[in-house]
PDB file of C-alpha atoms in Angstrom:
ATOM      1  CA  UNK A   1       0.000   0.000   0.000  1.00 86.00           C
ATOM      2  CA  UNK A   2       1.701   3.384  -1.175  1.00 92.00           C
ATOM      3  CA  UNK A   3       1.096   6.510   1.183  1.00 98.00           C
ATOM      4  CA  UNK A   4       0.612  10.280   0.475  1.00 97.00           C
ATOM      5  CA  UNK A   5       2.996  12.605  -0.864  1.00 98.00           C
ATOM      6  CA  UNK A   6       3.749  16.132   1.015  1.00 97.00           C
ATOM      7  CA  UNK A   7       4.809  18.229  -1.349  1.00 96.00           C
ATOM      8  CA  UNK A   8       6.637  21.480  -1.187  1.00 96.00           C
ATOM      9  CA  UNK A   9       5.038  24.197   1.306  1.00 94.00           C
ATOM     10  CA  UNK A  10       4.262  20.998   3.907  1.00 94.00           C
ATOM     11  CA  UNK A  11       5.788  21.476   7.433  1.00 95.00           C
ATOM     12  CA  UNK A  12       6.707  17.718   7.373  1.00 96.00           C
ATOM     13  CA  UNK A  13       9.345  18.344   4.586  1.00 97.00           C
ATOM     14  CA  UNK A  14      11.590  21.191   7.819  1.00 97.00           C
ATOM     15  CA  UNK A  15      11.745  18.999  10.237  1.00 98.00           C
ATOM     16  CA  UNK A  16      14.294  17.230  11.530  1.00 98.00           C
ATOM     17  CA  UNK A  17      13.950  13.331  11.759  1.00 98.00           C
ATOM     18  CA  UNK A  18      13.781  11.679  14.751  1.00 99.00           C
ATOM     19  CA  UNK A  19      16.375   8.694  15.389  1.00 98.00           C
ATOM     20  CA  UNK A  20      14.563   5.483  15.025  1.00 99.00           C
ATOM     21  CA  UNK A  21      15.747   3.335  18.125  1.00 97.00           C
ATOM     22  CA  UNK A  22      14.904  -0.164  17.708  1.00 97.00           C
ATOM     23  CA  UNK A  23      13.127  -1.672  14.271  1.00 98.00           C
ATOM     24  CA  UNK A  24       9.677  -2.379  14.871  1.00 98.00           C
ATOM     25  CA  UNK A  25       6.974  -4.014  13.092  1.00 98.00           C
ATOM     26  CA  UNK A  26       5.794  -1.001  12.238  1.00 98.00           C
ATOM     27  CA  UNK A  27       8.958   0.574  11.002  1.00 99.00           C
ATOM     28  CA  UNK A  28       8.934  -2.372   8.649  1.00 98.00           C
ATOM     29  CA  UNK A  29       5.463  -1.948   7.420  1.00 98.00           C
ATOM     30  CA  UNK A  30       6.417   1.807   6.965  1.00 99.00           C
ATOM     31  CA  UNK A  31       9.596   0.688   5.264  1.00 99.00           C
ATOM     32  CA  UNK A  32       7.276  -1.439   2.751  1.00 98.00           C
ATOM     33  CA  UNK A  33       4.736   1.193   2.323  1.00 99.00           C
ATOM     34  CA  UNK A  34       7.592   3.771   1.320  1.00 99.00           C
ATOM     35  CA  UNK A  35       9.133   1.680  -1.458  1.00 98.00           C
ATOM     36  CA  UNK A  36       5.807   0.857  -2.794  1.00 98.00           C
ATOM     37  CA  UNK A  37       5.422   4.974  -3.330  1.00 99.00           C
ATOM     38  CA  UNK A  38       8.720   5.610  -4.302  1.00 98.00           C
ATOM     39  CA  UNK A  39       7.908   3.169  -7.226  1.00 97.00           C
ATOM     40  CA  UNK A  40       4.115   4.016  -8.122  1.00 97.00           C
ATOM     41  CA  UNK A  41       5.488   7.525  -7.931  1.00 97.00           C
ATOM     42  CA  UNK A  42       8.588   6.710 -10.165  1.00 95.00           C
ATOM     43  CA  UNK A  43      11.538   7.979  -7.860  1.00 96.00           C
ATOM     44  CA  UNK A  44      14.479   7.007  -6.737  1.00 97.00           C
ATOM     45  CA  UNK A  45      14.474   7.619  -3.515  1.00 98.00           C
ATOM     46  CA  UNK A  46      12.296   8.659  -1.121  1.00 99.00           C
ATOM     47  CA  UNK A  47      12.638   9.882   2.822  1.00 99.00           C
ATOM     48  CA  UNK A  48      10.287   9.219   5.692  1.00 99.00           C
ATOM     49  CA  UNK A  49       9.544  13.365   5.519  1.00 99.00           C
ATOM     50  CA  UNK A  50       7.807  12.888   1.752  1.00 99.00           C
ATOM     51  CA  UNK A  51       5.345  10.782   3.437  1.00 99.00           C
ATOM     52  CA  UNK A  52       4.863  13.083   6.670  1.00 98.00           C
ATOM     53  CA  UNK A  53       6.924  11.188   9.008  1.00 98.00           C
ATOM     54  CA  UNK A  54      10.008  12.591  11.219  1.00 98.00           C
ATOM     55  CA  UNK A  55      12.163   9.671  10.960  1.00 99.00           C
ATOM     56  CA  UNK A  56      15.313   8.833  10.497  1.00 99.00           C
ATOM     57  CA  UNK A  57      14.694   6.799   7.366  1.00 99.00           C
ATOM     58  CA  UNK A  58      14.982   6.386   3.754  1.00 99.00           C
ATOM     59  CA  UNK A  59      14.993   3.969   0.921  1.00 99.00           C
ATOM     60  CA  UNK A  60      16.562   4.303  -2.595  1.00 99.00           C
ATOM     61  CA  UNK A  61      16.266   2.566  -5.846  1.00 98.00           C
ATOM     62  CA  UNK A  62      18.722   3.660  -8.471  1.00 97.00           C
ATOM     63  CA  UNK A  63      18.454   0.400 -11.106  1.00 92.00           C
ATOM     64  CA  UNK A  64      15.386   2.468 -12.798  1.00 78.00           C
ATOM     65  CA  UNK A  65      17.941   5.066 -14.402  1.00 79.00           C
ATOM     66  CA  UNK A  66      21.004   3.041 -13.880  1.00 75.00           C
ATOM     67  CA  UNK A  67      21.887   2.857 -17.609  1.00 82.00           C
ATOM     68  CA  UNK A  68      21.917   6.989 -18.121  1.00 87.00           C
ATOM     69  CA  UNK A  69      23.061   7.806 -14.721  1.00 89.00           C
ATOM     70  CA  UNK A  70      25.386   5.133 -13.259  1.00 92.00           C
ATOM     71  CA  UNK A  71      26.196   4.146  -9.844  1.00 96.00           C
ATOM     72  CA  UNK A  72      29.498   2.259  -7.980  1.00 96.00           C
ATOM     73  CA  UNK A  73      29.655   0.765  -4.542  1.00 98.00           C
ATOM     74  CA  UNK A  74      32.052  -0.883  -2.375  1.00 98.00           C
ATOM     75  CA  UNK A  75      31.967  -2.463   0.748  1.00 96.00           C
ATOM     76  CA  UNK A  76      35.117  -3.337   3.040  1.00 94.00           C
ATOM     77  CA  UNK A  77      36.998  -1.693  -0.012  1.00 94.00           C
ATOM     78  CA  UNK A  78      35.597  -4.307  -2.728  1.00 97.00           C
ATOM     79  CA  UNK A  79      33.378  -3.218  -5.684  1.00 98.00           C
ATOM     80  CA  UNK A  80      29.849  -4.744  -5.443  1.00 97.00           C
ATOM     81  CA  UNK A  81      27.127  -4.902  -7.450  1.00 96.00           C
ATOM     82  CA  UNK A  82      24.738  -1.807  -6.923  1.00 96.00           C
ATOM     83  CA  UNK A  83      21.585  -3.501  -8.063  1.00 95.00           C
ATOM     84  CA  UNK A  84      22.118  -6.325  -4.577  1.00 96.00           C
ATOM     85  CA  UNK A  85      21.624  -3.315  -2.682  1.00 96.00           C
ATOM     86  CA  UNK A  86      18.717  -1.997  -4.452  1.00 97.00           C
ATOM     87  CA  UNK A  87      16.113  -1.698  -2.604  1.00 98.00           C
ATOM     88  CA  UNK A  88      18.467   0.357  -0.396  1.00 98.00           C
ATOM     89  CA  UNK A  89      16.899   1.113   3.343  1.00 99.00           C
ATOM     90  CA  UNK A  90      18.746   3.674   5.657  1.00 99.00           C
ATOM     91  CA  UNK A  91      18.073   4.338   9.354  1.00 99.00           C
ATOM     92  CA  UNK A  92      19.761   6.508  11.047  1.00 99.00           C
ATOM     93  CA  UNK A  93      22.288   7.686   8.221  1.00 99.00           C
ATOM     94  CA  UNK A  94      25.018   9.505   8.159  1.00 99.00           C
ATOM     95  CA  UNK A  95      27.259  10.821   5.614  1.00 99.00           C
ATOM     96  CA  UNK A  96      30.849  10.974   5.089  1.00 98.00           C
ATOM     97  CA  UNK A  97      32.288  12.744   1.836  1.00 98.00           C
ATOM     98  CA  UNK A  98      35.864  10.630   0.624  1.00 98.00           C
ATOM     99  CA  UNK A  99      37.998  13.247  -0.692  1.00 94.00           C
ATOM    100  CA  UNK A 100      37.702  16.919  -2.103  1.00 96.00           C
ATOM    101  CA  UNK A 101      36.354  16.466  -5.376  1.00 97.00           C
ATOM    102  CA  UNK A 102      32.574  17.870  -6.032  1.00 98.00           C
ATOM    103  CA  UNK A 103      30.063  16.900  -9.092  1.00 96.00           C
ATOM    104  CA  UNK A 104      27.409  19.362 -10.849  1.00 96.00           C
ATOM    105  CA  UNK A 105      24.336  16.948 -11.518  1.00 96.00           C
ATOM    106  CA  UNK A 106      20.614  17.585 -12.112  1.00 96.00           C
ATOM    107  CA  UNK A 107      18.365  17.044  -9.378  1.00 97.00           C
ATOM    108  CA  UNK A 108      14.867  16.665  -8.643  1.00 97.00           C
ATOM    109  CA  UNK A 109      12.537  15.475  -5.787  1.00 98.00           C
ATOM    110  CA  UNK A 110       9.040  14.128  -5.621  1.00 98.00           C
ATOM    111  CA  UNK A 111       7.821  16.412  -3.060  1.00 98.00           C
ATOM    112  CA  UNK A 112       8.792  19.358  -5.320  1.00 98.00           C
ATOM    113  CA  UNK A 113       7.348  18.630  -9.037  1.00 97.00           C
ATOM    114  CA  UNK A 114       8.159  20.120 -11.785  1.00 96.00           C
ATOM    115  CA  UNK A 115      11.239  21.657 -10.310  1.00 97.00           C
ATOM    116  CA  UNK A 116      14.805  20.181 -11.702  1.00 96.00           C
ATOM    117  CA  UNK A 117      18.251  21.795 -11.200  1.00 97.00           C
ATOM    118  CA  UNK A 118      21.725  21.327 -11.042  1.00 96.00           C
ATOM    119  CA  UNK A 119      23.551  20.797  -7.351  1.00 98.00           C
ATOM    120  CA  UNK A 120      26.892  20.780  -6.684  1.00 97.00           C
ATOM    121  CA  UNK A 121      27.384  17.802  -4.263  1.00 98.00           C
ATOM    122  CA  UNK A 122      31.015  15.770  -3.405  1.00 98.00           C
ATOM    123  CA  UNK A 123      31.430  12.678  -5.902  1.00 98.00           C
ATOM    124  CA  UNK A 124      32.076  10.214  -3.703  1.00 98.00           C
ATOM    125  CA  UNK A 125      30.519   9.360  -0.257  1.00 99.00           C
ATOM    126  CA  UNK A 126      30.294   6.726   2.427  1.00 99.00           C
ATOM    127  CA  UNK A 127      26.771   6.270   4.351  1.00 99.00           C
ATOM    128  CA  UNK A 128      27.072   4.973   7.569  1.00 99.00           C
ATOM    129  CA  UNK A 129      23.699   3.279   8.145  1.00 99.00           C
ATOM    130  CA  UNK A 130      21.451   0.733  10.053  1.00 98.00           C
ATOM    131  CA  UNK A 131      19.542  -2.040   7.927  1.00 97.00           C
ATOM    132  CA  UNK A 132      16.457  -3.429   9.066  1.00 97.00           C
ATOM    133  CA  UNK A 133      18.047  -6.616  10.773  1.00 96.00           C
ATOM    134  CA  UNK A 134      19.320  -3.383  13.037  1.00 95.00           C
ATOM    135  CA  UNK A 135      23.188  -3.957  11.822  1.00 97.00           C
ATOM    136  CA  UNK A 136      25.472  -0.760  11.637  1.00 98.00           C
ATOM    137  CA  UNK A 137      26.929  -1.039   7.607  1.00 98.00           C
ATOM    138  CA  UNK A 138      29.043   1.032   5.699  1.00 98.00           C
ATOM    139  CA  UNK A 139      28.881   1.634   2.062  1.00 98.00           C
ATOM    140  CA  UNK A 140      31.237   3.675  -0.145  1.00 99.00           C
ATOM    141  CA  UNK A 141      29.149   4.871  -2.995  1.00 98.00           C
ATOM    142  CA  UNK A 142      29.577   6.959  -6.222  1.00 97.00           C
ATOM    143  CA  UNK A 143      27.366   8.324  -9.036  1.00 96.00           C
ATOM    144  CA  UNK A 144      23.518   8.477  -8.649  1.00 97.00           C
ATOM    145  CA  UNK A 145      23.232   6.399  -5.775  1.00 98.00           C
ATOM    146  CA  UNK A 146      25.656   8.815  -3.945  1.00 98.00           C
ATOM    147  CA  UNK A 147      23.851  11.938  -5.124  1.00 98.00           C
ATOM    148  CA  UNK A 148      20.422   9.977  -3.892  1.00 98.00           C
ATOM    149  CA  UNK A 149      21.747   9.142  -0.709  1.00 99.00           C
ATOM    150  CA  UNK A 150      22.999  12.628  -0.181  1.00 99.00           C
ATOM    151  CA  UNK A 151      19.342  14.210  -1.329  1.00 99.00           C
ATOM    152  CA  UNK A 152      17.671  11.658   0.948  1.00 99.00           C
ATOM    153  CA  UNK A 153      19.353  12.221   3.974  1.00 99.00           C
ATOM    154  CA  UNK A 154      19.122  15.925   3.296  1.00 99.00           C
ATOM    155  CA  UNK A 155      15.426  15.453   3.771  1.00 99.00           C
ATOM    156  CA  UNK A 156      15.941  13.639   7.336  1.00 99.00           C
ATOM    157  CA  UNK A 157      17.347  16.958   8.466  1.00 99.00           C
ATOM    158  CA  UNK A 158      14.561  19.094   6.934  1.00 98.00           C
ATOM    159  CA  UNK A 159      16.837  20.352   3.626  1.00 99.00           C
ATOM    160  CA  UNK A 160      15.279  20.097   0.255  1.00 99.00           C
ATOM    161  CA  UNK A 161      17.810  20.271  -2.685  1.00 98.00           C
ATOM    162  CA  UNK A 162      16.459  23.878  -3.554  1.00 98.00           C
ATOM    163  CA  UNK A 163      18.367  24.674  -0.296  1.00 98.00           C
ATOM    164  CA  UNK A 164      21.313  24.030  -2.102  1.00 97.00           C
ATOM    165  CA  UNK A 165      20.661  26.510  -5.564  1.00 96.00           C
ATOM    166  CA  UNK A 166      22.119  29.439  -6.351  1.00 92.00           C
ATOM    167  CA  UNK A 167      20.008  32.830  -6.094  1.00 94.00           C
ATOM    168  CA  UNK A 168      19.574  33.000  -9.786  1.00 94.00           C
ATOM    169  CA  UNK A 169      18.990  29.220  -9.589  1.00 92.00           C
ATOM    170  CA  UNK A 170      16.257  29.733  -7.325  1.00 94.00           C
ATOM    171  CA  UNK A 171      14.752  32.724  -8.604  1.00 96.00           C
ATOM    172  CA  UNK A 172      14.631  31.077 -11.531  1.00 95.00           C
ATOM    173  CA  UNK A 173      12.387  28.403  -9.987  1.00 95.00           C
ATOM    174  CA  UNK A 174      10.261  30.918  -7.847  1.00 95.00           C
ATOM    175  CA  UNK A 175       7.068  30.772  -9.817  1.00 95.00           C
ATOM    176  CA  UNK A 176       6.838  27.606  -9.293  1.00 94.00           C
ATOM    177  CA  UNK A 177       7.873  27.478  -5.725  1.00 95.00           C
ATOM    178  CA  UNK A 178       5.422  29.875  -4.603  1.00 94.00           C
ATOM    179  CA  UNK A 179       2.226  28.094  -6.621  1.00 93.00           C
ATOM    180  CA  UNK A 180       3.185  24.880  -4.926  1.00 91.00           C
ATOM    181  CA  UNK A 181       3.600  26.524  -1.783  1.00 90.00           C
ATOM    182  CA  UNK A 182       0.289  28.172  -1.836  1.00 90.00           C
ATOM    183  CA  UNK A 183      -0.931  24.970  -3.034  1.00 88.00           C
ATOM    184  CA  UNK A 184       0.114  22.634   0.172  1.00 84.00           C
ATOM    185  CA  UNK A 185       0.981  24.983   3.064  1.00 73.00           C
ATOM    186  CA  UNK A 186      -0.491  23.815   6.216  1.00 63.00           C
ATOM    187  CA  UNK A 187      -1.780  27.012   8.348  1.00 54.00           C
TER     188      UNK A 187
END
């Protein structure tokens, strides 16, 4: 069963995420309930905050666009397959940036339609995460599944990628913004 969206204007997409302390039945169910979304909605990611929820938690699919916007991984320092991962669930992320060098990529984001735009984000990444067997894993990532995992946990800490736009980015944007925010603001 997918959930509802909040889109852009929705207090749910500021606010910080709560650590999630020990995996529940229904963290699972809500785990299950995101990726269904994430797909009917065609992403390829999506974080607890998209579906009104202040968790710590995201999941992330990147074999949809894998063949125009690759992805590498490695674990313990050996290159593994991205699409084992996928579907990718994170608890309790955190991210570590490997090295100086930064990448200017399009984004876009499900709670914020219609709205795509390059962000300058480091390459390469590791994510420091819990699975849902509640085991601490590291993953070194590059390519979309580092730039997801970057957006996603973004969201956990109430930061949308327009956060990261320049001001003729964003004003660029700004019609847009402000119909969508008049469209879902909660007052």
């Amino acid at each position: 069963m997918s959930l509802e969206l909040t889109y852009y204007g929705h207090p749910a997409l500021r606010s910080k995420g709560r650590r999630i302390e020990s995996i529940t039945p229904e963290i699972c169910t809500l785990v299950e309930q995101m990726i269904d979304t994430m797909y009917e909605y065609d992403g390829c990611g999506l974080a607890a905050q998209q579906v009104g929820r202040s968790l710590q938690l995201a999941v992330i699919d990147v074999m949809p666009t894998i063949e125009k916007r690759p992805s590498k991984a490695w674990k313990d320092g050996k290159a593994i397959d991205v699409e084992s991962l996928m579907p990718l669930v994170l608890i309790n992320p955190e991210i570590i940036p490997l090295g100086k060098q930064k990448l200017l990529d399009q984004e876009g984001c499900l709670s914020i339609p219609g709205v795509y735009a390059d962000v300058l984000r480091p390459s390469r990444i590791k994510i420091r995460y819990q699975s849902l067997e509640n085991v601490t894993l590291e993953l070194e990532t590059e390519g979309l599944l580092a730039r997801a995992a970057m957006h996603e946990v973004d969201h956990l800490h109430g930061i949308l990628f327009t956060d990261h736009l320049s001001p003729q980015d964003l004003e660029e944007h700004q019609p847009l913004l402000k119909k969508l925010l008049r469209e879902n603001s909660v007052f």
